[in-house]
Amino acid sequence: MKFSKVAVWAVAFMLVLTRFMGVEVHAGKAQRLESVRSVSRESKFEQSLGEGQRVIDIYDYPDGRGFVADLEVIEQTQLYGPDISELRMSVRVEGQFRLHVQISDKSNSRWEVPLSLVPRNDPSLRKGSRFALPQEQLIKLTYTTKPFGFAVTRISNDEVLFNSTPSVKTSLEGVESPSFNSMVFKDQYLEISTHIPSSATLFGLGESTRPDGLPLVKGKTYSLWATDIGAMNANVDLYGAYPYYIDVRAGGLTHGVLLLNSNAMDIHYGGNFLTYRVIGGTFDFYFFVGPTPLDVVDQYTELVGRPAPMPYWSFGFHQCRWGYKNVDELKYVVENFKRASIPLDTIWNDIDYMQNYLDFTADPVNYPEEQLKDFVEELHANGQHYVLILDPGISIAYENYTTLKRGLAEDIFLKDEQNENYLAQVWPGPVYFPDFFNPKGSAWWANEISEFHKKIPFDGLWIDMNEVSNFCSGTQCKFNGVVYPNLNECYLECKESSTQWDNPPYKITTAYKNIGDKTVAMGVKHFDGTLEYNAHNLYGLSESIATNKALQATRKKRPFILARSTFVGSGAQTAHWTGDNAATFKDLEYSIATILNSGMVGVPMIGADICGFAGDSNMELCNRWMQLGAFYPFSRNHNIFGAIPQEPYVWDQVASSSRAALSMRYRLLPYFYSLMFEAHNKGAPIARPLFFAFPEDINTLKISTQFLLGSGVLVTPVVLPEATTVNGYFPMGTWYNLFDYASKVESKGEHFELAAPSDSINVHVHEGTILPMQESALTSAEAMTTPFTLVVAFPASKSSGFATGKLFLDNGDDIEMVIRKGRSTFVRFFAQQSVQRGVLSSKVVSGDYAIQKGLTVQTIIILGANSAATSLTINSVQVSSSISSSFDSAAASTTISGLSVPVGSEFQLQWTTQAHSTSPQGLNLATVTCGEKL
């Protein structure tokens, strides 16, 4: 369904509480309706968790933007502990498309996600905001008084988006029972449910590896608990926690629901209901009304933080492995990439470079500081980059370890129940963990990064093991003074924790037996008294924030960080990868859904370990994975210690396929980078599910092995062994093969069987797209200086059509990614053709940067051209003889080459197929020179 931008912005987002089983509110003023009886159940049913709450009082906010309601429990129960007797609910309108509902203990404060980690931007509070009240209604909230429940409704079609009020159903035996429990609120157990209609398709609630594909599966429970367990394990909680889902209804109407809560939880999708079971915190809900998938992500990231801009070089290809023995081997790898003519932007080091696996050290034998520094400077001279790993555990086993000494002096480590530094074990043996909630901890971390950067001028940091991972379980561990290197089994003597935090009354379905297993004990405290029980899922986010600030201060350039553990808002700080997968075709296939889920939760810079991390890869698998991975937003080959080498030059066939696929990636770098700019401004994923561009097409909701880059490029990889064809779904329109332009798919919304020989991957551009491309090169630094080609895709089966595109340019390293005079250029492209005429024009914002760099459009390729262009003008001037135009009748494409049009200057190219006509009269240029605001 298409929505007019003008219409959407004209409709306001204002809370209206309407008459619904006991309470009616008009214009933000609450009134108790004496004539309406409270709802009661004449036939009570047995509920071990009680009958919920009743509303006892309502207070309006003076600004008219919501209200507060007081609730009291109807019946005390003891399952999972006693109920909190009195609750308070606040309801606030925030901006045009967002509703905030929070329910908590009325008398006592409870844990909430800190604003310092997730900012919760409220646009309606901005001075002079266009979101300020009064506004017309897009959404309304209704509630029942007894038992309490609330519903959120989209006013335009009266569709209920969320409804926590249980309905009563009669079984075959004639016994009444609820569809689900009324709301439950105890100290360590919170439960709330919502009805889900049969027309809904749900996405999100991660992170986990999902063999069933992208949509949530009815009957499954999704557990949210940051856990160090390999991503090759399906259907278990992994590294990230995202209590957020997107709900797509009939016709493509979409909304989002975020429960901003960092405690452990199970979310059960029962088919016609969804139930949250949370072991702490509050109910802190945000509802995003959409109405399109892109609108929902825009509204969600406006709240939790826009995705951080990534440096240009990070969109190049990366190579890593756990097991590069020394600097000479790194040099060997880089040289082999060059010898094989395979692009390489960044070489990485896993923990091999460290001395005894100590952070901020280099092995004096295999990675001497001076030798490693010289190597990195050679990389920089070649336009390449270097990233190294850091784990949060700081070893205590070495007396002269200055990083530990400075940390002890500042007292920045997590504390156990006796207020001693909490002892754990990871790769370097016994360790303390920094507390990134502590401002002194973040400052200490920044200092260590700065001091190490003076020795090794790295370009980015990879922060791993930050769930946080611990090889031991328990509290008050002891170290006997003997270090056992390379041993990932616990050798500390640890006391088993028996607190209510490590053994809560409700146990979520984690990958391990208890939530405190293989991580920090739940009773461990942060500097402000915050329990790990509450903050566990936030450790990776807090480390990412500290690392981002440290890199900005140290390098004075745009940070690049890759973090394993993430939470809501992590995308504003870091890139992410899918974790420790395996070298199997199943893991290749599953990576697609995981990457798409990451983009939907605001982490668009996402990739998987290409060719597989664990186990030995093979030629066929690595061949297909390099083809797929060339189109991940973050593209990195990485494998485990002891596995056979899997760099793309190892096998001739893989090298050939990699050259082809990565050559296309490097040609598309301007497109990737422009999508990053869109993500940074609007939250839009770089890699997107098909339904993001085609929400009305119900068939796109089930597609889990294809993805879009932006809205115009479709990637259809081979995900099965021994396959030479691939079945792909193509939404309506013409799709042109990007590798040859000639082969195309004209679809009414259908599946097609495509040829997929071993040396190729299917990548198509959709009609209506203008694709900015540059020349391929072995580094992004070289590629970004080459001339541009604009690929303009019109419908093949129609004689007229439109196309649009965008291009953002800057030096790729400025800390801010903004349109700024002399520092960046932003261009919109618009094209239209009729039977005999066509026009392509640009609209430039701040063109100085592109002009300074001498960037030009050299070639224009028109796909779906009606016939040969016999007359060309640029800015109403007939083109010179040095500009050539050729028409391929078989491909129905026109190529105009020899141009030298400055990207930073506005231009209008006009063509006609009639020799006597020199201007495309009859085209409505106004329709192609206006576009939506950034």
mmCIF file of C-alpha atoms in Angstrom, residues 314-596:
data_model
loop_
_atom_site.group_PDB
_atom_site.id
_atom_site.type_symbol
_atom_site.label_atom_id
_atom_site.label_comp_id
_atom_site.label_asym_id
_atom_site.label_seq_id
_atom_site.Cartn_x
_atom_site.Cartn_y
_atom_site.Cartn_z
ATOM 1 C CA SER A 314 35.023 -0.737 6.106
ATOM 2 C CA PHE A 315 32.779 -1.504 3.106
ATOM 3 C CA GLY A 316 35.752 -3.104 1.371
ATOM 4 C CA PHE A 317 36.702 -6.753 1.829
ATOM 5 C CA HIS A 318 38.272 -7.964 5.104
ATOM 6 C CA GLN A 319 40.436 -11.017 5.818
ATOM 7 C CA CYS A 320 40.993 -12.602 9.224
ATOM 8 C CA ARG A 321 41.700 -15.887 10.898
ATOM 9 C CA TRP A 322 42.438 -17.149 14.359
ATOM 10 C CA GLY A 323 45.868 -18.616 13.812
ATOM 11 C CA TYR A 324 47.993 -16.161 11.842
ATOM 12 C CA LYS A 325 51.312 -17.088 13.468
ATOM 13 C CA ASN A 326 53.333 -13.941 12.979
ATOM 14 C CA VAL A 327 53.745 -10.697 11.062
ATOM 15 C CA ASP A 328 55.418 -12.505 8.157
ATOM 16 C CA GLU A 329 52.284 -14.601 7.692
ATOM 17 C CA LEU A 330 50.144 -11.461 7.623
ATOM 18 C CA LYS A 331 52.427 -10.064 4.914
ATOM 19 C CA TYR A 332 52.162 -13.324 3.006
ATOM 20 C CA VAL A 333 48.355 -13.156 3.064
ATOM 21 C CA VAL A 334 48.254 -9.536 1.885
ATOM 22 C CA GLU A 335 50.739 -10.270 -0.916
ATOM 23 C CA ASN A 336 48.734 -13.297 -2.064
ATOM 24 C CA PHE A 337 45.574 -11.219 -2.345
ATOM 25 C CA LYS A 338 47.431 -8.765 -4.554
ATOM 26 C CA ARG A 339 49.042 -11.553 -6.588
ATOM 27 C CA ALA A 340 45.601 -13.109 -7.166
ATOM 28 C CA SER A 341 44.072 -9.696 -8.046
ATOM 29 C CA ILE A 342 41.459 -10.108 -5.311
ATOM 30 C CA PRO A 343 40.426 -6.865 -3.556
ATOM 31 C CA LEU A 344 41.493 -6.482 0.070
ATOM 32 C CA ASP A 345 40.960 -3.435 2.251
ATOM 33 C CA THR A 346 41.642 -4.719 5.742
ATOM 34 C CA ILE A 347 43.696 -7.445 7.401
ATOM 35 C CA TRP A 348 42.722 -8.491 10.930
ATOM 36 C CA ASN A 349 44.385 -10.106 13.922
ATOM 37 C CA ASP A 350 42.624 -12.417 16.329
ATOM 38 C CA ILE A 351 44.173 -13.043 19.765
ATOM 39 C CA ASP A 352 47.384 -14.463 18.201
ATOM 40 C CA TYR A 353 49.131 -11.065 18.221
ATOM 41 C CA MET A 354 48.955 -10.709 22.008
ATOM 42 C CA GLN A 355 51.595 -11.674 24.536
ATOM 43 C CA ASN A 356 50.002 -14.419 26.649
ATOM 44 C CA TYR A 357 46.586 -13.187 25.420
ATOM 45 C CA LEU A 358 46.958 -9.938 27.365
ATOM 46 C CA ASP A 359 45.068 -6.918 26.046
ATOM 47 C CA PHE A 360 47.199 -4.004 24.864
ATOM 48 C CA THR A 361 50.310 -6.144 24.370
ATOM 49 C CA ALA A 362 52.114 -7.597 21.361
ATOM 50 C CA ASP A 363 53.956 -10.938 21.371
ATOM 51 C CA PRO A 364 57.672 -9.961 21.380
ATOM 52 C CA VAL A 365 58.632 -13.077 19.365
ATOM 53 C CA ASN A 366 55.919 -13.391 16.724
ATOM 54 C CA TYR A 367 54.509 -9.865 16.697
ATOM 55 C CA PRO A 368 57.281 -7.498 17.839
ATOM 56 C CA GLU A 369 55.883 -4.004 18.221
ATOM 57 C CA GLU A 370 58.258 -2.336 15.759
ATOM 58 C CA GLN A 371 57.759 -5.017 13.115
ATOM 59 C CA LEU A 372 53.978 -4.907 13.501
ATOM 60 C CA LYS A 373 54.005 -1.108 13.418
ATOM 61 C CA ASP A 374 56.071 -1.104 10.199
ATOM 62 C CA PHE A 375 53.661 -3.594 8.645
ATOM 63 C CA VAL A 376 50.635 -1.443 9.521
ATOM 64 C CA GLU A 377 52.303 1.633 8.065
ATOM 65 C CA GLU A 378 52.954 -0.326 4.851
ATOM 66 C CA LEU A 379 49.263 -1.172 4.739
ATOM 67 C CA HIS A 380 48.383 2.489 5.141
ATOM 68 C CA ALA A 381 50.763 3.438 2.312
ATOM 69 C CA ASN A 382 48.859 0.963 0.101
ATOM 70 C CA GLY A 383 45.440 2.349 1.105
ATOM 71 C CA GLN A 384 44.759 -0.678 3.335
ATOM 72 C CA HIS A 385 43.854 -1.006 6.997
ATOM 73 C CA TYR A 386 44.428 -3.062 10.127
ATOM 74 C CA VAL A 387 41.982 -4.141 12.858
ATOM 75 C CA LEU A 388 42.839 -6.073 16.010
ATOM 76 C CA ILE A 389 40.854 -7.817 18.708
ATOM 77 C CA LEU A 390 40.361 -6.918 22.373
ATOM 78 C CA ASP A 391 38.589 -9.017 25.005
ATOM 79 C CA PRO A 392 37.297 -7.356 28.181
ATOM 80 C CA GLY A 393 39.033 -9.728 30.621
ATOM 81 C CA ILE A 394 42.169 -8.167 32.174
ATOM 82 C CA SER A 395 44.673 -10.754 33.409
ATOM 83 C CA ILE A 396 45.794 -10.719 37.042
ATOM 84 C CA ALA A 397 48.509 -13.370 36.613
ATOM 85 C CA TYR A 398 51.427 -11.113 35.660
ATOM 86 C CA GLU A 399 52.963 -8.712 38.175
ATOM 87 C CA ASN A 400 54.320 -6.229 35.640
ATOM 88 C CA TYR A 401 51.144 -5.937 33.561
ATOM 89 C CA THR A 402 50.715 -2.155 33.521
ATOM 90 C CA THR A 403 47.148 -2.251 32.179
ATOM 91 C CA LEU A 404 46.102 -4.177 35.296
ATOM 92 C CA LYS A 405 48.087 -1.893 37.594
ATOM 93 C CA ARG A 406 46.398 1.213 36.244
ATOM 94 C CA GLY A 407 43.000 -0.466 36.502
ATOM 95 C CA LEU A 408 43.612 -1.436 40.128
ATOM 96 C CA ALA A 409 44.775 2.080 40.914
ATOM 97 C CA GLU A 410 41.543 3.500 39.495
ATOM 98 C CA ASP A 411 39.431 0.724 41.090
ATOM 99 C CA ILE A 412 37.381 0.124 37.949
ATOM 100 C CA PHE A 413 36.608 -3.612 38.062
ATOM 101 C CA LEU A 414 33.315 -5.392 38.773
ATOM 102 C CA LYS A 415 32.803 -6.333 42.418
ATOM 103 C CA ASP A 416 31.617 -9.592 43.950
ATOM 104 C CA GLU A 417 29.181 -9.943 46.848
ATOM 105 C CA GLN A 418 32.010 -9.205 49.304
ATOM 106 C CA ASN A 419 32.919 -6.011 47.432
ATOM 107 C CA GLU A 420 36.145 -7.582 46.151
ATOM 108 C CA ASN A 421 37.180 -7.533 42.503
ATOM 109 C CA TYR A 422 35.214 -10.319 40.842
ATOM 110 C CA LEU A 423 37.542 -13.071 39.583
ATOM 111 C CA ALA A 424 36.765 -14.933 36.362
ATOM 112 C CA GLN A 425 38.711 -16.834 33.699
ATOM 113 C CA VAL A 426 39.067 -16.450 29.933
ATOM 114 C CA TRP A 427 41.924 -16.824 27.429
ATOM 115 C CA PRO A 428 44.719 -15.228 29.505
ATOM 116 C CA GLY A 429 43.623 -17.189 32.583
ATOM 117 C CA PRO A 430 42.313 -15.459 35.725
ATOM 118 C CA VAL A 431 40.919 -12.008 34.954
ATOM 119 C CA TYR A 432 39.003 -9.065 36.305
ATOM 120 C CA PHE A 433 36.329 -7.424 34.149
ATOM 121 C CA PRO A 434 36.232 -3.633 33.672
ATOM 122 C CA ASP A 435 33.049 -1.894 34.725
ATOM 123 C CA PHE A 436 32.032 0.324 31.804
ATOM 124 C CA PHE A 437 29.162 1.749 33.866
ATOM 125 C CA ASN A 438 31.900 3.441 35.868
ATOM 126 C CA PRO A 439 33.045 6.722 34.250
ATOM 127 C CA LYS A 440 36.537 6.008 35.559
ATOM 128 C CA GLY A 441 36.373 2.607 33.864
ATOM 129 C CA SER A 442 35.588 4.168 30.501
ATOM 130 C CA ALA A 443 38.367 6.736 30.991
ATOM 131 C CA TRP A 444 40.853 3.984 31.904
ATOM 132 C CA TRP A 445 39.812 2.000 28.793
ATOM 133 C CA ALA A 446 40.263 5.076 26.594
ATOM 134 C CA ASN A 447 43.733 5.654 28.017
ATOM 135 C CA GLU A 448 44.793 2.052 27.370
ATOM 136 C CA ILE A 449 43.540 2.284 23.771
ATOM 137 C CA SER A 450 45.363 5.577 23.261
ATOM 138 C CA GLU A 451 48.657 4.287 24.676
ATOM 139 C CA PHE A 452 48.525 1.107 22.596
ATOM 140 C CA HIS A 453 47.658 3.065 19.455
ATOM 141 C CA LYS A 454 50.906 5.000 19.864
ATOM 142 C CA LYS A 455 52.700 1.665 19.495
ATOM 143 C CA ILE A 456 50.497 0.022 16.869
ATOM 144 C CA PRO A 457 48.499 2.484 14.688
ATOM 145 C CA PHE A 458 45.465 0.237 14.213
ATOM 146 C CA ASP A 459 42.395 1.500 12.331
ATOM 147 C CA GLY A 460 39.605 -0.250 14.195
ATOM 148 C CA LEU A 461 38.854 -2.507 17.148
ATOM 149 C CA TRP A 462 37.113 -5.833 17.412
ATOM 150 C CA ILE A 463 35.579 -6.273 20.891
ATOM 151 C CA ASP A 464 34.778 -9.921 21.470
ATOM 152 C CA MET A 465 33.721 -12.148 24.389
ATOM 153 C CA ASN A 466 31.638 -9.297 25.847
ATOM 154 C CA GLU A 467 28.430 -11.106 26.828
ATOM 155 C CA VAL A 468 30.438 -11.212 29.175
ATOM 156 C CA SER A 469 32.063 -14.643 28.579
ATOM 157 C CA ASN A 470 33.563 -16.568 31.479
ATOM 158 C CA PHE A 471 35.046 -20.071 31.330
ATOM 159 C CA CYS A 472 33.918 -20.541 34.961
ATOM 160 C CA SER A 473 30.588 -20.331 36.761
ATOM 161 C CA GLY A 474 29.985 -19.184 40.307
ATOM 162 C CA THR A 475 31.225 -16.502 42.655
ATOM 163 C CA GLN A 476 34.209 -15.874 44.966
ATOM 164 C CA CYS A 477 36.630 -17.792 42.776
ATOM 165 C CA LYS A 478 40.232 -18.453 43.836
ATOM 166 C CA PHE A 479 43.394 -18.646 41.699
ATOM 167 C CA ASN A 480 46.196 -21.012 42.711
ATOM 168 C CA GLY A 481 48.892 -19.025 40.913
ATOM 169 C CA VAL A 482 49.395 -21.415 37.966
ATOM 170 C CA VAL A 483 48.381 -20.250 34.454
ATOM 171 C CA TYR A 484 47.283 -22.871 31.960
ATOM 172 C CA PRO A 485 47.458 -21.213 28.518
ATOM 173 C CA ASN A 486 45.142 -22.271 25.690
ATOM 174 C CA LEU A 487 42.780 -23.948 28.121
ATOM 175 C CA ASN A 488 39.146 -22.886 27.910
ATOM 176 C CA GLU A 489 37.980 -25.063 30.784
ATOM 177 C CA CYS A 490 37.686 -23.572 34.244
ATOM 178 C CA TYR A 491 40.612 -24.188 36.564
ATOM 179 C CA LEU A 492 39.664 -21.651 39.222
ATOM 180 C CA GLU A 493 38.103 -22.815 42.465
ATOM 181 C CA CYS A 494 34.667 -21.205 42.533
ATOM 182 C CA LYS A 495 31.938 -21.169 45.110
ATOM 183 C CA GLU A 496 28.516 -21.860 43.669
ATOM 184 C CA SER A 497 26.191 -18.922 44.060
ATOM 185 C CA SER A 498 22.940 -19.550 45.883
ATOM 186 C CA THR A 499 21.475 -16.044 45.792
ATOM 187 C CA GLN A 500 18.032 -15.138 44.520
ATOM 188 C CA TRP A 501 19.766 -13.506 41.540
ATOM 189 C CA ASP A 502 21.537 -16.599 40.260
ATOM 190 C CA ASN A 503 18.520 -18.754 41.116
ATOM 191 C CA PRO A 504 15.445 -16.656 40.364
ATOM 192 C CA PRO A 505 12.008 -18.204 40.923
ATOM 193 C CA TYR A 506 11.368 -18.324 37.172
ATOM 194 C CA LYS A 507 14.048 -19.854 34.963
ATOM 195 C CA ILE A 508 14.144 -18.752 31.342
ATOM 196 C CA THR A 509 15.030 -21.329 28.692
ATOM 197 C CA THR A 510 18.689 -20.399 28.240
ATOM 198 C CA ALA A 511 21.337 -22.318 26.312
ATOM 199 C CA TYR A 512 22.906 -23.235 29.667
ATOM 200 C CA LYS A 513 21.216 -24.511 32.802
ATOM 201 C CA ASN A 514 21.297 -21.243 34.730
ATOM 202 C CA ILE A 515 21.547 -17.589 33.707
ATOM 203 C CA GLY A 516 24.810 -17.277 35.672
ATOM 204 C CA ASP A 517 26.548 -20.157 33.899
ATOM 205 C CA LYS A 518 29.636 -19.283 31.839
ATOM 206 C CA THR A 519 29.301 -15.608 32.638
ATOM 207 C CA VAL A 520 29.538 -13.171 35.543
ATOM 208 C CA ALA A 521 27.614 -14.187 38.659
ATOM 209 C CA MET A 522 24.284 -12.387 38.874
ATOM 210 C CA GLY A 523 25.010 -10.888 42.302
ATOM 211 C CA VAL A 524 28.098 -9.080 41.007
ATOM 212 C CA LYS A 525 27.845 -5.286 41.331
ATOM 213 C CA HIS A 526 28.714 -2.342 39.114
ATOM 214 C CA PHE A 527 30.153 0.826 40.665
ATOM 215 C CA ASP A 528 26.734 2.387 41.329
ATOM 216 C CA GLY A 529 25.325 -0.758 42.932
ATOM 217 C CA THR A 530 23.665 -2.017 39.762
ATOM 218 C CA LEU A 531 23.410 -5.799 39.811
ATOM 219 C CA GLU A 532 24.689 -7.893 36.929
ATOM 220 C CA TYR A 533 21.275 -9.564 37.164
ATOM 221 C CA ASN A 534 19.790 -6.385 35.699
ATOM 222 C CA ALA A 535 22.674 -5.162 33.530
ATOM 223 C CA HIS A 536 24.034 -8.381 32.012
ATOM 224 C CA ASN A 537 22.514 -7.811 28.557
ATOM 225 C CA LEU A 538 24.011 -4.303 28.526
ATOM 226 C CA TYR A 539 27.679 -5.172 29.012
ATOM 227 C CA GLY A 540 28.473 -5.295 25.297
ATOM 228 C CA LEU A 541 26.631 -2.018 24.677
ATOM 229 C CA SER A 542 28.442 -0.260 27.522
ATOM 230 C CA GLU A 543 31.804 -1.474 26.199
ATOM 231 C CA SER A 544 30.870 -0.358 22.668
ATOM 232 C CA ILE A 545 30.037 3.151 23.896
ATOM 233 C CA ALA A 546 33.343 3.407 25.767
ATOM 234 C CA THR A 547 35.277 2.079 22.770
ATOM 235 C CA ASN A 548 33.575 4.422 20.315
ATOM 236 C CA LYS A 549 34.430 7.448 22.445
ATOM 237 C CA ALA A 550 37.992 6.206 22.908
ATOM 238 C CA LEU A 551 38.582 5.746 19.179
ATOM 239 C CA GLN A 552 37.192 9.177 18.349
ATOM 240 C CA ALA A 553 39.509 10.775 20.897
ATOM 241 C CA THR A 554 42.524 8.703 19.855
ATOM 242 C CA ARG A 555 42.321 8.650 16.044
ATOM 243 C CA LYS A 556 40.320 11.847 15.430
ATOM 244 C CA LYS A 557 38.570 9.881 12.706
ATOM 245 C CA ARG A 558 35.344 7.953 12.272
ATOM 246 C CA PRO A 559 35.477 4.873 14.519
ATOM 247 C CA PHE A 560 35.152 1.329 13.277
ATOM 248 C CA ILE A 561 34.160 -1.170 15.957
ATOM 249 C CA LEU A 562 32.962 -4.752 15.596
ATOM 250 C CA ALA A 563 31.177 -6.045 18.701
ATOM 251 C CA ARG A 564 29.816 -9.493 19.409
ATOM 252 C CA SER A 565 27.343 -8.743 22.196
ATOM 253 C CA THR A 566 24.724 -6.145 21.333
ATOM 254 C CA PHE A 567 21.497 -4.695 22.669
ATOM 255 C CA VAL A 568 18.873 -2.176 21.625
ATOM 256 C CA GLY A 569 20.831 0.908 20.565
ATOM 257 C CA SER A 570 24.120 -0.878 19.827
ATOM 258 C CA GLY A 571 23.885 0.123 16.175
ATOM 259 C CA ALA A 572 24.553 3.713 17.235
ATOM 260 C CA GLN A 573 28.032 2.604 18.299
ATOM 261 C CA THR A 574 29.208 -0.459 16.455
ATOM 262 C CA ALA A 575 29.091 -2.966 13.633
ATOM 263 C CA HIS A 576 28.243 -6.592 14.383
ATOM 264 C CA TRP A 577 28.767 -10.054 13.000
ATOM 265 C CA THR A 578 26.720 -13.201 13.447
ATOM 266 C CA GLY A 579 29.315 -14.907 15.650
ATOM 267 C CA ASP A 580 30.876 -18.340 15.655
ATOM 268 C CA ASN A 581 29.182 -20.139 12.799
ATOM 269 C CA ALA A 582 30.369 -23.371 11.144
ATOM 270 C CA ALA A 583 31.690 -24.261 7.713
ATOM 271 C CA THR A 584 28.457 -25.790 6.383
ATOM 272 C CA PHE A 585 25.920 -24.863 3.731
ATOM 273 C CA LYS A 586 23.272 -24.703 6.468
ATOM 274 C CA ASP A 587 25.241 -21.979 8.240
ATOM 275 C CA LEU A 588 25.614 -20.133 4.941
ATOM 276 C CA GLU A 589 21.841 -20.206 4.496
ATOM 277 C CA TYR A 590 21.022 -19.254 8.097
ATOM 278 C CA SER A 591 23.321 -16.235 7.935
ATOM 279 C CA ILE A 592 20.878 -14.424 5.655
ATOM 280 C CA ALA A 593 17.999 -14.345 8.148
ATOM 281 C CA THR A 594 20.353 -13.318 10.969
ATOM 282 C CA ILE A 595 21.748 -10.441 8.918
ATOM 283 C CA LEU A 596 18.272 -9.248 7.980
#
